Coordinates of C-alpha atoms and ligand atoms in Angstrom, one line a residue:
X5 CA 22.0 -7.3 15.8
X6 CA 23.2 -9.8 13.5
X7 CA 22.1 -10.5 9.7
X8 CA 21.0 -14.0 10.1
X9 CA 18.2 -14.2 7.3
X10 CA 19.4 -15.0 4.1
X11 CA 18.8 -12.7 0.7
X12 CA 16.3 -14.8 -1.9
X13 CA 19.3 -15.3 -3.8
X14 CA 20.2 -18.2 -1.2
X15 CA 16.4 -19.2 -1.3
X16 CA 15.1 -20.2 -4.6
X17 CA 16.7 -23.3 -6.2
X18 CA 15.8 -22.6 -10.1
X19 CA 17.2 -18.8 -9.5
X20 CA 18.6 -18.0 -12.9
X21 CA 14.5 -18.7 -14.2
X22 CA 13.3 -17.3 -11.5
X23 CA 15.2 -14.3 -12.3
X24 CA 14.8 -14.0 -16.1
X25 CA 11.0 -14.1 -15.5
X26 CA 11.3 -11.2 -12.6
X27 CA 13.3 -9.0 -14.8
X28 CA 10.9 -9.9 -17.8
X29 CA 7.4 -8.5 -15.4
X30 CA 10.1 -5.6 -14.4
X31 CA 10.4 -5.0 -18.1
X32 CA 6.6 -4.6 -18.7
X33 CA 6.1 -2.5 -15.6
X34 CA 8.8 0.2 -16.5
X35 CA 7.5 0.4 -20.3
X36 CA 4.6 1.7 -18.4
X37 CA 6.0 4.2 -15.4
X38 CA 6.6 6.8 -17.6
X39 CA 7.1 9.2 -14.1
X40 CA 10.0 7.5 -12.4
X41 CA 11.7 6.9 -15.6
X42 CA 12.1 11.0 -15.7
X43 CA 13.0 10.7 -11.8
X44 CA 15.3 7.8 -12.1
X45 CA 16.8 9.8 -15.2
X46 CA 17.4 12.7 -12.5
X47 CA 18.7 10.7 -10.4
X48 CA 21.3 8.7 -12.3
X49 CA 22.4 12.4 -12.8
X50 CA 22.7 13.7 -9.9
X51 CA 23.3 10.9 -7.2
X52 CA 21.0 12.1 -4.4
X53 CA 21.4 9.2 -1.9
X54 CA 24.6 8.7 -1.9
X55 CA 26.7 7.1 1.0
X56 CA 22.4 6.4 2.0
X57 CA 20.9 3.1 3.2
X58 CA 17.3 3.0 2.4
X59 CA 15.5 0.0 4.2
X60 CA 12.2 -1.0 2.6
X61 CA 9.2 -2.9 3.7
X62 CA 6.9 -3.0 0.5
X63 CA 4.6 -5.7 -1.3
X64 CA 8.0 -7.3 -3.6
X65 CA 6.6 -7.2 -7.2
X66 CA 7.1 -5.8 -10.1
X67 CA 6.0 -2.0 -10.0
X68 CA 7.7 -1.5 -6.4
X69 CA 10.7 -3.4 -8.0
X70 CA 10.8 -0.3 -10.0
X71 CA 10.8 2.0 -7.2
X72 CA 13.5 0.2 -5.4
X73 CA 15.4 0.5 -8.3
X74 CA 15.3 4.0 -9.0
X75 CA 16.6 4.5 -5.7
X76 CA 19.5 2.1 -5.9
X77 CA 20.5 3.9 -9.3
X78 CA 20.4 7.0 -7.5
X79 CA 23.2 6.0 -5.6
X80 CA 21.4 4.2 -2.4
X81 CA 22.2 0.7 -0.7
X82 CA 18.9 -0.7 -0.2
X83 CA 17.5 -3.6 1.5
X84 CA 14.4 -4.9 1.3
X85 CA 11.8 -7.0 2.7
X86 CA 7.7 -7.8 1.5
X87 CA 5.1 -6.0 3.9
X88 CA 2.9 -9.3 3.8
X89 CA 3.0 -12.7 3.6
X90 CA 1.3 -12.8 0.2
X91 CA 2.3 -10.5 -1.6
X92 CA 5.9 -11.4 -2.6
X93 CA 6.8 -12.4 -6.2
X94 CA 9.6 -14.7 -5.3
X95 CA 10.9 -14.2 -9.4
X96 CA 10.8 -10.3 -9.0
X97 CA 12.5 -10.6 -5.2
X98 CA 15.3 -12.5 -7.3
X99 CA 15.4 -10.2 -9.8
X100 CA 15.8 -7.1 -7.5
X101 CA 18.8 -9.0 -5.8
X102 CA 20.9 -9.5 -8.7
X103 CA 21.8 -5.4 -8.8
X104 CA 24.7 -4.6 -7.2
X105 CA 23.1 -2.2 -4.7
X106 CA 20.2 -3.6 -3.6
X107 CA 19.7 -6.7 -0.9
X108 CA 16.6 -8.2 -1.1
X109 CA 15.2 -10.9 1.5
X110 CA 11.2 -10.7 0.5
X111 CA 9.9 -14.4 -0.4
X112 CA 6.5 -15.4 -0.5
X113 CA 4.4 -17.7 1.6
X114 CA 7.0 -16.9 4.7
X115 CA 5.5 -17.4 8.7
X116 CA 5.0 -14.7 10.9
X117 CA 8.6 -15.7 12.2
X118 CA 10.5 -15.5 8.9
X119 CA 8.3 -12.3 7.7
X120 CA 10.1 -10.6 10.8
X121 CA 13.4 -11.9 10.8
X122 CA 13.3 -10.8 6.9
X123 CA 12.0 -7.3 8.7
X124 CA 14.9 -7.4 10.9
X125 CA 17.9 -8.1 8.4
X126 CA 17.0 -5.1 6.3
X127 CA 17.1 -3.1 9.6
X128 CA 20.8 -4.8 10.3
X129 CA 21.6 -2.7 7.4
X130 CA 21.2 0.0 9.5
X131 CA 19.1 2.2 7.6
X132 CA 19.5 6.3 6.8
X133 CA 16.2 6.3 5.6
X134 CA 12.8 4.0 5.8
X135 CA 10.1 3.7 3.6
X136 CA 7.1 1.6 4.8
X137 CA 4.1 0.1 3.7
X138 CA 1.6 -0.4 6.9
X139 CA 4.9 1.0 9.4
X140 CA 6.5 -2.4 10.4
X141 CA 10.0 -1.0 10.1
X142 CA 9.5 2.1 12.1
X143 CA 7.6 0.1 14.4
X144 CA 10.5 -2.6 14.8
X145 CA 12.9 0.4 15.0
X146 CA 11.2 2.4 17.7
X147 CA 11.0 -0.7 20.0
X148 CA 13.7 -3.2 19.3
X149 CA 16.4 -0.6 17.7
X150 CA 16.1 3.0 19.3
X151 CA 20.0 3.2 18.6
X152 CA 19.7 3.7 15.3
X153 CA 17.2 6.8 15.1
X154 CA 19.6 9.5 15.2
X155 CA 21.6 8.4 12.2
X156 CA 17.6 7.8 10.4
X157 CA 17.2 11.3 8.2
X158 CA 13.5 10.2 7.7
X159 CA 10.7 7.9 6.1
X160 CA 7.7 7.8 4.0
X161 CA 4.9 5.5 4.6
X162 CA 2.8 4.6 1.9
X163 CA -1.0 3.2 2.8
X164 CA -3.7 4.6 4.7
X165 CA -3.2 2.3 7.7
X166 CA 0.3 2.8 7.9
X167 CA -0.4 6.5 8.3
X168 CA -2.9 5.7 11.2
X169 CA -0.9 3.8 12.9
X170 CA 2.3 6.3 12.6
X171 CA -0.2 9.6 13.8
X172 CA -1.1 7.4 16.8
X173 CA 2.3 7.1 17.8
X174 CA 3.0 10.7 17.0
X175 CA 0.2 11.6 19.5
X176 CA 1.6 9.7 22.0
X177 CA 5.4 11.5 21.7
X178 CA 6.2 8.2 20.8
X179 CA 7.4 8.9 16.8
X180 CA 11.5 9.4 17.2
X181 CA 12.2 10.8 13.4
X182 CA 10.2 12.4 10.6
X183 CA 7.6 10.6 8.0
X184 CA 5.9 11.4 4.5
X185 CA 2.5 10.4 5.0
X186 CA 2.9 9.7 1.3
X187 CA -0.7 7.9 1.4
X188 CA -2.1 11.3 2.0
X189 CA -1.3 13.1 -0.8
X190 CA -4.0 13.8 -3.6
X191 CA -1.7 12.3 -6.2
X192 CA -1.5 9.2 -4.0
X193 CA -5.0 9.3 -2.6
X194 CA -7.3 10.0 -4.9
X195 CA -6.1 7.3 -7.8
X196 CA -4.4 4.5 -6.2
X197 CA -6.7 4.3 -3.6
X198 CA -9.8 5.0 -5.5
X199 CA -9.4 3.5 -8.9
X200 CA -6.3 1.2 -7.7
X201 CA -8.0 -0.7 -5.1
X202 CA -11.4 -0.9 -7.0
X203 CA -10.4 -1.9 -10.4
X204 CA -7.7 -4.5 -9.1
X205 CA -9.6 -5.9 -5.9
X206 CA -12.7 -6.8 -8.3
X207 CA -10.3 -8.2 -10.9
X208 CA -8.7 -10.4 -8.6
X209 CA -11.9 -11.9 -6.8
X210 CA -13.5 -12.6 -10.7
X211 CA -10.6 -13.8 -11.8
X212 CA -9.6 -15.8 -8.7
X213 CA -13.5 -17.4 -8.6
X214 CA -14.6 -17.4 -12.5
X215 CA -17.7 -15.4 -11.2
X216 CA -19.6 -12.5 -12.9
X217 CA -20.5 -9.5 -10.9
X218 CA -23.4 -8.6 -12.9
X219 CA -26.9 -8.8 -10.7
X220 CA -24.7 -9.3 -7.6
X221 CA -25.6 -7.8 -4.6
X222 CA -21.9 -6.6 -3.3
X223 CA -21.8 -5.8 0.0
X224 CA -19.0 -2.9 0.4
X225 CA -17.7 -2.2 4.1
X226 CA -16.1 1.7 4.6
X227 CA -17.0 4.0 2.2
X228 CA -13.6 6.0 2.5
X229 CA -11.2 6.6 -0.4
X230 CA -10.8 2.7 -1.3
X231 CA -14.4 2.0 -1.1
X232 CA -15.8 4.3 -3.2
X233 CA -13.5 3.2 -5.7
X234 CA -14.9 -0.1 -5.2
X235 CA -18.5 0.5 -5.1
X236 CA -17.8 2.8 -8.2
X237 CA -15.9 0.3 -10.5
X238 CA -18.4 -2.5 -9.1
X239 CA -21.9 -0.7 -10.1
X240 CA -19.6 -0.5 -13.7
X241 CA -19.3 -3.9 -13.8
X242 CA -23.8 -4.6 -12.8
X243 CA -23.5 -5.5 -9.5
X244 CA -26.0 -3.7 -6.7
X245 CA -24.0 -2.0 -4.3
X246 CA -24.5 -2.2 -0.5
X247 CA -22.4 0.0 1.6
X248 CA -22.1 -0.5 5.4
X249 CA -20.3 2.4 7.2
X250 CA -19.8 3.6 10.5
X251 CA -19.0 7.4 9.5
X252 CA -22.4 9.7 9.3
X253 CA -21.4 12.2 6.7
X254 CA -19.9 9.3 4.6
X255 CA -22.7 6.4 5.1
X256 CA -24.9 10.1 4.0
X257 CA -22.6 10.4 0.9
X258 CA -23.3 6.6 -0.1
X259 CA -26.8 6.8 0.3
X260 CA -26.9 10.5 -2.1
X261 CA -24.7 8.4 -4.4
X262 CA -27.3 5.8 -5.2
X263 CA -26.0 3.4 -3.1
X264 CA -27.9 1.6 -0.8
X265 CA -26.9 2.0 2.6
X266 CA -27.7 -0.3 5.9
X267 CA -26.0 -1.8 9.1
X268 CA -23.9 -5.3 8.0
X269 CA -26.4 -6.9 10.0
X270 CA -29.1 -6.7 7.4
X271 CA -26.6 -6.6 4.4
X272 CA -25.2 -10.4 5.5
X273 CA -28.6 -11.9 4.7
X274 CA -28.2 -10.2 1.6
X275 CA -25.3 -10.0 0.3
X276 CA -23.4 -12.5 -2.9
X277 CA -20.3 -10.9 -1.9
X278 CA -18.7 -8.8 1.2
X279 CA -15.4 -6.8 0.3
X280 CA -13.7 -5.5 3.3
X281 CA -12.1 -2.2 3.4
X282 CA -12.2 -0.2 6.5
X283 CA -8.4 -0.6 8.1
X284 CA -10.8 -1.5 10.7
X285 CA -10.9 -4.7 12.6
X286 CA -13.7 -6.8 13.5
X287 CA -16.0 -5.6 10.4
X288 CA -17.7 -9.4 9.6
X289 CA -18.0 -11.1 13.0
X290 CA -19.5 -14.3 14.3
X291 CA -23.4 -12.8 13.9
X292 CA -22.9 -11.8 10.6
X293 CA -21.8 -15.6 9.4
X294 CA -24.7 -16.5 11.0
X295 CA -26.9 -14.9 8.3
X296 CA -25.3 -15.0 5.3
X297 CA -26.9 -17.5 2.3
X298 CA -24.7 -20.4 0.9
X299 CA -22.4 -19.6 -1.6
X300 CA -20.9 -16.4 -0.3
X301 CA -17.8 -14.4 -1.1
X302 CA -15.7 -12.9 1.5
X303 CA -12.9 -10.7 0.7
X304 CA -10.7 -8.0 2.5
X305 CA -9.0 -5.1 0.4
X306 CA -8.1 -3.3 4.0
X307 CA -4.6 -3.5 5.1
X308 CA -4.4 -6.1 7.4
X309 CA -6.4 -9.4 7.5
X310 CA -8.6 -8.7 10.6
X311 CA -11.5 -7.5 9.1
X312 CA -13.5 -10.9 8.7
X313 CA -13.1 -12.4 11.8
X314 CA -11.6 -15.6 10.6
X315 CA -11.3 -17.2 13.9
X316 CA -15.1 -17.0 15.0
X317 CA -15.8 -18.6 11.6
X318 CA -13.4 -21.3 12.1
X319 CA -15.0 -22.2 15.2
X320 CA -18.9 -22.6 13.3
X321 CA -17.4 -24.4 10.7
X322 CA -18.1 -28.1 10.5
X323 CA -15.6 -28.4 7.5
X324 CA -13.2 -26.5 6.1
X325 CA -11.2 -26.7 2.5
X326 CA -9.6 -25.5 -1.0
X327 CA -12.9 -25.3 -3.0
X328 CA -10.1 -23.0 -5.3
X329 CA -7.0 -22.6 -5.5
X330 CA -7.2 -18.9 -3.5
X331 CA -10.3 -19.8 -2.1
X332 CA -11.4 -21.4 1.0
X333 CA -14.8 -22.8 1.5
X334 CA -15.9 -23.1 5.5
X335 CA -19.2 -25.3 5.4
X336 CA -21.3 -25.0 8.5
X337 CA -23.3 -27.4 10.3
X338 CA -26.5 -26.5 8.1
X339 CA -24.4 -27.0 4.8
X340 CA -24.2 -23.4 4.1
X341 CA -20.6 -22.5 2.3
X342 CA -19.3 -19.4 2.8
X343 CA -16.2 -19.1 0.6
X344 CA -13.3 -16.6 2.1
X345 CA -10.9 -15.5 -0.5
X346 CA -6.9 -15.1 0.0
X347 CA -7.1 -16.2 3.7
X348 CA -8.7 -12.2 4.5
X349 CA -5.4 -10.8 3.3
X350 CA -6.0 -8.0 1.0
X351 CA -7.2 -9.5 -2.1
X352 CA -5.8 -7.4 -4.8
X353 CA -2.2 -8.4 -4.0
X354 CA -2.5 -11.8 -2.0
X355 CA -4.7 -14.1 -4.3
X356 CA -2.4 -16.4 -6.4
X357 CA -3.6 -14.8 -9.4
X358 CA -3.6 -10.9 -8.1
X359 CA -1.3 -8.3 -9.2
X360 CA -2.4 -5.6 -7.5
X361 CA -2.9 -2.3 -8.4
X362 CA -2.8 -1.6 -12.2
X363 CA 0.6 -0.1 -13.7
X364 CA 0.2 3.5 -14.2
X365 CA -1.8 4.0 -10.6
X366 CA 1.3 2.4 -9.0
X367 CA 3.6 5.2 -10.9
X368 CA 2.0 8.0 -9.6
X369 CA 2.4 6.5 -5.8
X370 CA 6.0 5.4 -6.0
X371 CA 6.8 8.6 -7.8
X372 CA 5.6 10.4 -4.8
X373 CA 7.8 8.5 -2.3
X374 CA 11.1 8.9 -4.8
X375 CA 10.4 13.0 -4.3
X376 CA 10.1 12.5 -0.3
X377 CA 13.0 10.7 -0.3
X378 CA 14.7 12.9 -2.2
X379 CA 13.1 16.0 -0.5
X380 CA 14.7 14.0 3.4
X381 CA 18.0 14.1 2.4
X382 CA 18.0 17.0 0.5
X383 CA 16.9 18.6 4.0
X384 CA 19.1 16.6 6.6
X385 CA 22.2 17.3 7.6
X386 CA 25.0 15.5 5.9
X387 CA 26.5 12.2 6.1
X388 CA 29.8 13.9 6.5
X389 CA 28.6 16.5 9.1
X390 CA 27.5 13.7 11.4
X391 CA 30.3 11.3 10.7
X392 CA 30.5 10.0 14.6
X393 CA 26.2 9.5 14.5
X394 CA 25.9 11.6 18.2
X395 CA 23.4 14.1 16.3
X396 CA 20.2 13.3 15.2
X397 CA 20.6 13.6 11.3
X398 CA 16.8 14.9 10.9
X399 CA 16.6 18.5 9.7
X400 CA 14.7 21.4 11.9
X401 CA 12.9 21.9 8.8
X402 CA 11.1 18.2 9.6
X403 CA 11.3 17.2 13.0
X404 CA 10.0 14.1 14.4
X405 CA 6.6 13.3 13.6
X406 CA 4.0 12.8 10.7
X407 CA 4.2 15.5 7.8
X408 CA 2.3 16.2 4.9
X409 CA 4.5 16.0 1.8
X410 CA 4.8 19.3 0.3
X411 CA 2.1 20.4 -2.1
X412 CA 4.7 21.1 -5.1
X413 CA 6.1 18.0 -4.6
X414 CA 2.7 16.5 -5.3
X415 CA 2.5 19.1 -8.1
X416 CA 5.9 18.2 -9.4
X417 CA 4.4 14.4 -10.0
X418 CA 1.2 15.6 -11.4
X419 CA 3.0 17.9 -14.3
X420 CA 5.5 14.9 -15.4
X421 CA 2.5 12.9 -16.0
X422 CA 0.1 15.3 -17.8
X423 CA 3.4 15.8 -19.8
X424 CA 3.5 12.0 -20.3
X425 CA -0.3 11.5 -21.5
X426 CA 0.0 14.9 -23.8
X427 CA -2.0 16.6 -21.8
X428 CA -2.3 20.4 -21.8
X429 CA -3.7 22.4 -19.1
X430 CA -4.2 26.0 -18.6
X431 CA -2.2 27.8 -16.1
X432 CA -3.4 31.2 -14.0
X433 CA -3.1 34.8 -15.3
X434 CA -0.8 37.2 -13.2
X435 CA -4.2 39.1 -12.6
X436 CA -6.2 35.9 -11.5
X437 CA -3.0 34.5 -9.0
X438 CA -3.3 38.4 -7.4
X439 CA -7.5 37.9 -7.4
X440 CA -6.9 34.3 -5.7
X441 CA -4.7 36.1 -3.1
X442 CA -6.8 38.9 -2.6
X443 CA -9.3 39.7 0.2
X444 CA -10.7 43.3 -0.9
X445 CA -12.4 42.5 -4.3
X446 CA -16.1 42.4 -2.7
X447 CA -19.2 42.9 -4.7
Ligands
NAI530 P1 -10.5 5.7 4.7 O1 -10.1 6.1 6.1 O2 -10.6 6.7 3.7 O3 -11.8 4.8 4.7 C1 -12.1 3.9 5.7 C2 -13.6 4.0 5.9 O4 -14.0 2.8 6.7 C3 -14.0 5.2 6.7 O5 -15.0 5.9 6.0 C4 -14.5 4.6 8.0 O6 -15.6 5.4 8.6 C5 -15.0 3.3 7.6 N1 -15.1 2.3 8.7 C6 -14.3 2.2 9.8 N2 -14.8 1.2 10.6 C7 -15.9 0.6 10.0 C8 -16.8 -0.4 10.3 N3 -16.7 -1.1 11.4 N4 -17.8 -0.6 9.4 C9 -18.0 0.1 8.3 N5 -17.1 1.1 7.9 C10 -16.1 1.4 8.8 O7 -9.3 4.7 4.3 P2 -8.9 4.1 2.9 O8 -7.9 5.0 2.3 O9 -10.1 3.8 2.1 O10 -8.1 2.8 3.3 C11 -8.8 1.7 3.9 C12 -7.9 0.5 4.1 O11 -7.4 0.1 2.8 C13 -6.7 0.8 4.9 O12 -6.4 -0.3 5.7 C14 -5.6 1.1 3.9 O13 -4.3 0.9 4.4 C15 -6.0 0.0 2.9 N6 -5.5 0.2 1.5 C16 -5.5 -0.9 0.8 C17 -5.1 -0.8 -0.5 C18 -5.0 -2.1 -1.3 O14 -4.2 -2.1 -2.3 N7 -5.8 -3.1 -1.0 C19 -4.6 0.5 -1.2 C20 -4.8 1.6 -0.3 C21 -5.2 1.5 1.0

């Protein structure tokens, strides 16, 4: 294996700018991410990952930039690479690169050949621990690196699809070491999901087009956890929602939530605008282009980009170009425009202008994975023990495969925030904990 790719350090040519204005967003971020400056605090303390290598495939911007530095001040080397194309903030990548722990190789814009060689020199760091974003580093792992799973304590993936893809390998025996399904959690979950995806994926498409929602008819694909945050945020903002879903008791929870519900056959000859967010592929297809008026907006907020099936509407386009800067207008042969935003990548992080998910959401998420990784090494056997790297390094406690992250771990999270927003809550009595865990109290 040989470290070939270079750090972004050797990339940009204005890098001192470039890295002022990545520690300045850095700066902004942390004022707000009031949960991992309590766990970074701990950590300083108490050095948890010491003698660890933490490799790292996230979207490189400001917020994660936090994460990966509260890891590196608790006493980690990490390396780190972007988890898409897009979604790299070359200034904050520089930024991250300049402390004296952390390697970082993420740059935006990269081809499908850089984005993996990037993947592969964090993995030449030869990684205790991973933590993922859509499970390209366990993947590269598992089939070009096997060598290197017994000395790998754990990971932690963070997004839905990551999560899907990680259970399907676990299914097949195919999963070598433990992961968080960090995405799973209700801390994670239920707000960065929900009202991360919906309020950021509609401020990047109104930003990125100068277009109002109001009196649109928005056309929402998968009414899971990110789409009802859409459909939610987007009825706030006047828009008619459409949801198309393939799930009976959730198309059944749309349509009792006011929404209107139909196959995306019938919502394309609808629809102003189509937002994508299924981790499905295949969800806008060849017959649905076919229907849809002039003018359209097509956006994904799913993980990868093969929900609108660019490809088929390449091949009915009579012209194709930059009608945006973030947005690309395919004309067909009858003049109709249909306008596809951030090349189908998920919209919230890879317009020009998106940011992804707002601040605080993004705290509660990465202060989830700083527990798990904690929570890994804390139950591994270690470094010292396992000096010659013959035993796996993965404790009994979580052997290989997909695990829920422990509930007060989750709880842990939850407290330092209420603490953080002054809010009070009421805790249980001694006599309603025993009613809770009672079976014999009947009528
Ligand atoms: P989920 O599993 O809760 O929801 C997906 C929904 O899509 C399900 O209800 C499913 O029945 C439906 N679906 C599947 N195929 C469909 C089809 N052909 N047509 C209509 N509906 C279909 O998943 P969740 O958490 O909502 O995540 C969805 C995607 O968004 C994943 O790829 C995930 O990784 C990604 N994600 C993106 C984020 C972002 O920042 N843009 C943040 C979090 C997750």
């Amino acid at each position: 294996m040989t470290d070939t790719y270079p750090p972004i350090s050797d990339q940009l040519d204005d890098l001192e700018s470039a890295q002022e204005e990545g520690r300045r967003k850095m700066e902004w971020a942390a004022q707000h991410m009031p949960i991992l400056e309590v766990v970074r605090e701990e950590f300083v303390d108490d050095q948890p990952f010491e003698g660890e290598r933490i490799a790292m495939a996230m979207h490189v911007e400001a917020k994660t930039a936090i994460l990966v530095e509260t890891l590196a001040d608790g006493g980690a080397e990490v390396a780190v690479t972007g988890c898409n194309p897009l979604s790299t903030h070359d200034d904050v990548s520089a930024a991250l690169d300049t402390h004296e722990n952390i390697t970082c190789y993420a740059k935006r814009g990269v081809d499908d050949e850089e984005y993996y060689a990037a993947i592969e020199a964090v993995i030449a760091h030869e990684p205790t621990i991973t933590v993922d974003d859509g499970m390209d580093l366990v993947a590269a792992i598992h089939e070009d690196y096997p060598e290197l799973i017994d000395g790998i304590v754990g990971g932690a993936e963070e997004t839905t699809t990551g999560v899907h893809r990680l259970r399907a390998m676990d299914d097949d025996g195919a999963l070598e070491y433990p992961v968080f399904a960090v995405n799973d959690t209700p801390m994670k979950r239920l707000f960065d999901n929900v009202h991360g995806t919906g309020e950021s994926s509609l401020a990047s498409i109104a930003m990125t087009t100068n277009l109002s929602w109001a009196g649109k008819n928005v056309v929402v694909a998968g009414f899971g956890y990110c789409g009802k945050g859409v459909a939610r945020k987007a009825t706030g903002q006047n828009a008619n929602v459409i949801v198309t879903e393939v799930e009976p008791r959730r198309a059944l929870e749309a349509h009792m939530e006011g929404y209107d519900v139909m196959p995306m056959s019938e919502a394309a000859e609808v629809g102003d605008v189509f937002l994508t967010t299924t981790g499905n592929r295949d969800v806008i297809v060849e017959e649905h282009f076919e229907r849809m008026q002039d003018g359209v907006l097509l956006a994904n907020a799913g993980h990868f980009d093969i929900e609108i099936d660019l490809e088929a509407l390449d091949g009915l386009a009579v012209d194709r170009y930059e009608a945006r800067d973030g947005v690309e207008a395919y004309e067909m042969a009858d003049g109709r425009r249909l306008n596809v935003i951030a090349e189908g990548r998920l919209v919230n992080l890879a317009a020009p202008v998106s940011l992804g998910h707002p601040v605080e959401v993004m705290d509660q998420s990465f202060g989830i994975q700083a527990v798990c990784v904690r929570e890994l090494v804390e139950s591994a056997e270690p470094r010292s023990a396992n000096a010659s790297g013959d035993e796996p390094r993965a404790s009994d406690e979580y052997g290989p495969g997909v695990h829920d992250v422990p509930d007060d771990l989750d709880k842990e999270i939850a407290e330092i925030k209420l603490a953080a927003e002054g809010v009070e809550f009421d805790s249980l009595t001694d006599t309603q904990r025993e009613y809770m865990g009672s079976w014999d109290h009947g009528t």
